[in-house]
């Protein structure tokens, strides 16, 4: 009886393997994105040779990521992903991990914090904005006695999002060495640990200090993560005033993760549809993990960043910055042109002062909102034993219209099996690789079943891995108009890794472990 059972099991295994090899698809090609967008990902670990990256100031490449500042006083550094541009017609989804640790307190706070920013992709040689509270994004004006403190804001700035531990990024200042618009006259329940959005570079207003790069960048929204009571945040209104925020965080937390853990930030820019065919800027959402690999908490919930933003320049000199006077002038009402650039680039910056800490970032990913999400798979098997892997069991693709009011749904059932590809040579590689031969063994994919098979080379033991990507489906209406774009190459997932561990002892059958830790858009 045992012999018969073994025979049946062996025959079943042979049939499965032969079936997968018979139907393993040969390489093919896919169509280039009609949106001109391709996903991007980089660990930023030991990344000095990456041609698309450039650093400024005190930033440095390390084995754990890009260190924007060390934990010492008066440091300032930035990272530009200047070698890649991204179209924004369908929005953007950005993820990155950060660590803010070590350092020294000043006025009971560490500082200063870090910023993520988007800027005009036509800018070939961008420069950071001001150090200190400006976090590399905003400008800093000053009177003549402190002329060396003057610094224009970020080149071509469109949007800055700060993780502001010290808390000054949101604030208006008018003093000899620092003049910048912002929120004033507020007694915060917690002034530090704020997530703050600032808008685009403004227009030239005059020659008395408010020139090119020294206006705009207004505060759009801010929210502390340390409190749910009292004055916790403000949101810019169309009458140029700031309304108190009312959202309650599920739990409060400090942006500073002093235990040396990396936390992930999730940023979504969803096109704000005015009609079914026209948009006005983006709805911006910011979620942050409170612990490493923890559940993200929503801090900024779909702020509508319009293409025209009324705001106030409220740190004006009388009559000019170019003297030794500390006399403040009157507030002027302005309207910010926040037209979305046709292409965007992204970057990061951080700074320290008397309060300081280390700032590190890593694992940056940029996709379109509602792109497919692939997650890592780990398999254990024995030497000389092939293994089949249902890779899509912990992956998702989306179906439905792009909207925050009626968002699409994510499910493994929305994945188009025919779009699978093993490791591509670049983000713009249009080949679909269905079979890969390596010294460790043969990887093959069956587009009918969605199964990957790994057949190890004779005698191979140890660990081997390969990456893969996939996407969803495109749906058109009766007139041929695209209503669900998820089959476009722009919606391809960032790579996930399949890892196979081959053992020589203690193995009866292959064991599959799928780990899924991902943030979906709610």
PDB file of N, CA and C in Angstrom, residues 414-464:
ATOM      1  N   UNK A 414      -7.708  40.326  -9.566  1.00  0.00           N
ATOM      2  CA  UNK A 414      -7.618  41.349 -10.612  1.00  0.00           C
ATOM      3  C   UNK A 414      -6.307  41.283 -11.391  1.00  0.00           C
ATOM      4  N   UNK A 415      -5.417  40.360 -11.028  1.00  0.00           N
ATOM      5  CA  UNK A 415      -4.124  40.247 -11.701  1.00  0.00           C
ATOM      6  C   UNK A 415      -4.297  39.596 -13.060  1.00  0.00           C
ATOM      7  N   UNK A 416      -3.672  40.167 -14.070  1.00  0.00           N
ATOM      8  CA  UNK A 416      -3.637  39.577 -15.411  1.00  0.00           C
ATOM      9  C   UNK A 416      -2.421  38.655 -15.480  1.00  0.00           C
ATOM     10  N   UNK A 417      -2.670  37.339 -15.490  1.00  0.00           N
ATOM     11  CA  UNK A 417      -1.578  36.366 -15.457  1.00  0.00           C
ATOM     12  C   UNK A 417      -0.608  36.526 -16.618  1.00  0.00           C
ATOM     13  N   UNK A 418      -1.105  37.026 -17.735  1.00  0.00           N
ATOM     14  CA  UNK A 418      -0.254  37.126 -18.928  1.00  0.00           C
ATOM     15  C   UNK A 418       0.775  38.248 -18.826  1.00  0.00           C
ATOM     16  N   UNK A 419       0.689  39.089 -17.789  1.00  0.00           N
ATOM     17  CA  UNK A 419       1.605  40.233 -17.664  1.00  0.00           C
ATOM     18  C   UNK A 419       2.817  39.929 -16.791  1.00  0.00           C
ATOM     19  N   UNK A 420       2.911  38.727 -16.253  1.00  0.00           N
ATOM     20  CA  UNK A 420       4.031  38.356 -15.381  1.00  0.00           C
ATOM     21  C   UNK A 420       5.354  38.466 -16.130  1.00  0.00           C
ATOM     22  N   UNK A 421       6.382  38.884 -15.411  1.00  0.00           N
ATOM     23  CA  UNK A 421       7.740  38.864 -15.964  1.00  0.00           C
ATOM     24  C   UNK A 421       8.751  38.650 -14.852  1.00  0.00           C
ATOM     25  N   UNK A 422       9.744  37.775 -15.131  1.00  0.00           N
ATOM     26  CA  UNK A 422      10.903  37.698 -14.261  1.00  0.00           C
ATOM     27  C   UNK A 422      11.732  38.975 -14.421  1.00  0.00           C
ATOM     28  N   UNK A 423      12.834  39.041 -13.702  1.00  0.00           N
ATOM     29  CA  UNK A 423      13.695  40.216 -13.617  1.00  0.00           C
ATOM     30  C   UNK A 423      13.885  40.917 -14.957  1.00  0.00           C
ATOM     31  N   UNK A 424      13.555  42.216 -14.980  1.00  0.00           N
ATOM     32  CA  UNK A 424      13.766  43.038 -16.170  1.00  0.00           C
ATOM     33  C   UNK A 424      15.104  43.760 -16.059  1.00  0.00           C
ATOM     34  N   UNK A 425      15.641  44.159 -17.204  1.00  0.00           N
ATOM     35  CA  UNK A 425      16.951  44.815 -17.205  1.00  0.00           C
ATOM     36  C   UNK A 425      16.881  46.260 -16.720  1.00  0.00           C
ATOM     37  N   UNK A 426      15.703  46.872 -16.827  1.00  0.00           N
ATOM     38  CA  UNK A 426      15.519  48.253 -16.384  1.00  0.00           C
ATOM     39  C   UNK A 426      14.037  48.507 -16.217  1.00  0.00           C
ATOM     40  N   UNK A 427      13.684  49.661 -15.663  1.00  0.00           N
ATOM     41  CA  UNK A 427      12.275  50.013 -15.472  1.00  0.00           C
ATOM     42  C   UNK A 427      11.544  50.205 -16.786  1.00  0.00           C
ATOM     43  N   UNK A 428      12.292  50.471 -17.868  1.00  0.00           N
ATOM     44  CA  UNK A 428      11.667  50.704 -19.171  1.00  0.00           C
ATOM     45  C   UNK A 428      11.798  49.505 -20.115  1.00  0.00           C
ATOM     46  N   UNK A 429      12.305  48.388 -19.621  1.00  0.00           N
ATOM     47  CA  UNK A 429      12.427  47.163 -20.415  1.00  0.00           C
ATOM     48  C   UNK A 429      11.028  46.612 -20.687  1.00  0.00           C
ATOM     49  N   UNK A 430      10.679  46.411 -21.954  1.00  0.00           N
ATOM     50  CA  UNK A 430       9.333  45.969 -22.327  1.00  0.00           C
ATOM     51  C   UNK A 430       9.248  44.470 -22.589  1.00  0.00           C
ATOM     52  N   UNK A 431      10.343  43.750 -22.388  1.00  0.00           N
ATOM     53  CA  UNK A 431      10.316  42.303 -22.568  1.00  0.00           C
ATOM     54  C   UNK A 431       9.649  41.645 -21.364  1.00  0.00           C
ATOM     55  N   UNK A 432       8.812  40.629 -21.637  1.00  0.00           N
ATOM     56  CA  UNK A 432       8.219  39.814 -20.586  1.00  0.00           C
ATOM     57  C   UNK A 432       9.004  38.505 -20.532  1.00  0.00           C
ATOM     58  N   UNK A 433       9.747  38.318 -19.453  1.00  0.00           N
ATOM     59  CA  UNK A 433      10.607  37.150 -19.308  1.00  0.00           C
ATOM     60  C   UNK A 433       9.851  36.057 -18.560  1.00  0.00           C
ATOM     61  N   UNK A 434       9.597  34.933 -19.238  1.00  0.00           N
ATOM     62  CA  UNK A 434       8.836  33.834 -18.638  1.00  0.00           C
ATOM     63  C   UNK A 434       9.711  32.645 -18.269  1.00  0.00           C
ATOM     64  N   UNK A 435      10.978  32.668 -18.665  1.00  0.00           N
ATOM     65  CA  UNK A 435      11.882  31.577 -18.335  1.00  0.00           C
ATOM     66  C   UNK A 435      13.277  32.146 -18.122  1.00  0.00           C
ATOM     67  N   UNK A 436      13.927  31.765 -17.033  1.00  0.00           N
ATOM     68  CA  UNK A 436      15.276  32.215 -16.737  1.00  0.00           C
ATOM     69  C   UNK A 436      16.127  31.000 -16.354  1.00  0.00           C
ATOM     70  N   UNK A 437      17.268  30.853 -17.026  1.00  0.00           N
ATOM     71  CA  UNK A 437      18.204  29.774 -16.719  1.00  0.00           C
ATOM     72  C   UNK A 437      19.382  30.379 -15.973  1.00  0.00           C
ATOM     73  N   UNK A 438      19.629  29.889 -14.773  1.00  0.00           N
ATOM     74  CA  UNK A 438      20.717  30.398 -13.945  1.00  0.00           C
ATOM     75  C   UNK A 438      21.618  29.230 -13.539  1.00  0.00           C
ATOM     76  N   UNK A 439      22.821  29.495 -13.046  1.00  0.00           N
ATOM     77  CA  UNK A 439      23.680  28.390 -12.572  1.00  0.00           C
ATOM     78  C   UNK A 439      23.029  27.580 -11.458  1.00  0.00           C
ATOM     79  N   UNK A 440      22.132  28.194 -10.709  1.00  0.00           N
ATOM     80  CA  UNK A 440      21.486  27.500  -9.592  1.00  0.00           C
ATOM     81  C   UNK A 440      20.313  26.628 -10.050  1.00  0.00           C
ATOM     82  N   UNK A 441      19.747  26.935 -11.210  1.00  0.00           N
ATOM     83  CA  UNK A 441      18.620  26.166 -11.697  1.00  0.00           C
ATOM     84  C   UNK A 441      17.800  26.925 -12.716  1.00  0.00           C
ATOM     85  N   UNK A 442      16.635  26.363 -13.078  1.00  0.00           N
ATOM     86  CA  UNK A 442      15.771  26.935 -14.107  1.00  0.00           C
ATOM     87  C   UNK A 442      14.488  27.452 -13.457  1.00  0.00           C
ATOM     88  N   UNK A 443      14.177  28.707 -13.748  1.00  0.00           N
ATOM     89  CA  UNK A 443      12.919  29.321 -13.327  1.00  0.00           C
ATOM     90  C   UNK A 443      11.991  29.363 -14.536  1.00  0.00           C
ATOM     91  N   UNK A 444      10.756  28.891 -14.375  1.00  0.00           N
ATOM     92  CA  UNK A 444       9.792  28.963 -15.468  1.00  0.00           C
ATOM     93  C   UNK A 444       8.435  29.402 -14.931  1.00  0.00           C
ATOM     94  N   UNK A 445       7.639  29.978 -15.817  1.00  0.00           N
ATOM     95  CA  UNK A 445       6.342  30.529 -15.409  1.00  0.00           C
ATOM     96  C   UNK A 445       5.259  30.023 -16.336  1.00  0.00           C
ATOM     97  N   UNK A 446       4.116  29.651 -15.769  1.00  0.00           N
ATOM     98  CA  UNK A 446       2.955  29.192 -16.511  1.00  0.00           C
ATOM     99  C   UNK A 446       1.886  30.273 -16.463  1.00  0.00           C
ATOM    100  N   UNK A 447       1.624  30.919 -17.594  1.00  0.00           N
ATOM    101  CA  UNK A 447       0.679  32.045 -17.591  1.00  0.00           C
ATOM    102  C   UNK A 447      -0.775  31.592 -17.479  1.00  0.00           C
ATOM    103  N   UNK A 448      -1.037  30.300 -17.662  1.00  0.00           N
ATOM    104  CA  UNK A 448      -2.400  29.799 -17.499  1.00  0.00           C
ATOM    105  C   UNK A 448      -2.758  29.623 -16.029  1.00  0.00           C
ATOM    106  N   UNK A 449      -1.788  29.121 -15.249  1.00  0.00           N
ATOM    107  CA  UNK A 449      -2.053  28.835 -13.835  1.00  0.00           C
ATOM    108  C   UNK A 449      -1.519  29.903 -12.893  1.00  0.00           C
ATOM    109  N   UNK A 450      -0.602  30.754 -13.387  1.00  0.00           N
ATOM    110  CA  UNK A 450       0.034  31.732 -12.521  1.00  0.00           C
ATOM    111  C   UNK A 450       1.049  31.106 -11.580  1.00  0.00           C
ATOM    112  N   UNK A 451       1.615  29.972 -11.978  1.00  0.00           N
ATOM    113  CA  UNK A 451       2.549  29.227 -11.134  1.00  0.00           C
ATOM    114  C   UNK A 451       3.979  29.414 -11.645  1.00  0.00           C
ATOM    115  N   UNK A 452       4.898  29.663 -10.713  1.00  0.00           N
ATOM    116  CA  UNK A 452       6.332  29.665 -11.008  1.00  0.00           C
ATOM    117  C   UNK A 452       6.905  28.330 -10.544  1.00  0.00           C
ATOM    118  N   UNK A 453       7.745  27.718 -11.379  1.00  0.00           N
ATOM    119  CA  UNK A 453       8.427  26.490 -11.017  1.00  0.00           C
ATOM    120  C   UNK A 453       9.925  26.734 -11.003  1.00  0.00           C
ATOM    121  N   UNK A 454      10.570  26.306  -9.923  1.00  0.00           N
ATOM    122  CA  UNK A 454      12.035  26.346  -9.874  1.00  0.00           C
ATOM    123  C   UNK A 454      12.557  24.922  -9.833  1.00  0.00           C
ATOM    124  N   UNK A 455      13.403  24.583 -10.790  1.00  0.00           N
ATOM    125  CA  UNK A 455      14.041  23.275 -10.859  1.00  0.00           C
ATOM    126  C   UNK A 455      15.523  23.466 -10.594  1.00  0.00           C
ATOM    127  N   UNK A 456      16.016  23.022  -9.437  1.00  0.00           N
ATOM    128  CA  UNK A 456      17.414  23.284  -9.101  1.00  0.00           C
ATOM    129  C   UNK A 456      18.374  22.482  -9.963  1.00  0.00           C
ATOM    130  N   UNK A 457      19.539  23.038 -10.183  1.00  0.00           N
ATOM    131  CA  UNK A 457      20.605  22.308 -10.855  1.00  0.00           C
ATOM    132  C   UNK A 457      21.038  21.137  -9.985  1.00  0.00           C
ATOM    133  N   UNK A 458      21.530  20.074 -10.616  1.00  0.00           N
ATOM    134  CA  UNK A 458      21.914  18.872  -9.903  1.00  0.00           C
ATOM    135  C   UNK A 458      22.953  19.189  -8.823  1.00  0.00           C
ATOM    136  N   UNK A 459      22.620  18.819  -7.585  1.00  0.00           N
ATOM    137  CA  UNK A 459      23.547  18.999  -6.490  1.00  0.00           C
ATOM    138  C   UNK A 459      23.550  20.364  -5.843  1.00  0.00           C
ATOM    139  N   UNK A 460      22.791  21.330  -6.398  1.00  0.00           N
ATOM    140  CA  UNK A 460      22.810  22.675  -5.820  1.00  0.00           C
ATOM    141  C   UNK A 460      22.119  22.690  -4.469  1.00  0.00           C
ATOM    142  N   UNK A 461      22.778  23.309  -3.485  1.00  0.00           N
ATOM    143  CA  UNK A 461      22.164  23.574  -2.187  1.00  0.00           C
ATOM    144  C   UNK A 461      22.438  25.024  -1.815  1.00  0.00           C
ATOM    145  N   UNK A 462      21.717  25.490  -0.837  1.00  0.00           N
ATOM    146  CA  UNK A 462      21.880  26.879  -0.427  1.00  0.00           C
ATOM    147  C   UNK A 462      20.648  27.694  -0.752  1.00  0.00           C
ATOM    148  N   UNK A 463      20.839  28.970  -1.054  1.00  0.00           N
ATOM    149  CA  UNK A 463      19.736  29.898  -1.290  1.00  0.00           C
ATOM    150  C   UNK A 463      19.900  30.587  -2.638  1.00  0.00           C
ATOM    151  N   UNK A 464      18.800  30.728  -3.354  1.00  0.00           N
ATOM    152  CA  UNK A 464      18.807  31.462  -4.612  1.00  0.00           C
ATOM    153  C   UNK A 464      17.536  32.291  -4.699  1.00  0.00           C
TER     154      UNK A 464
END
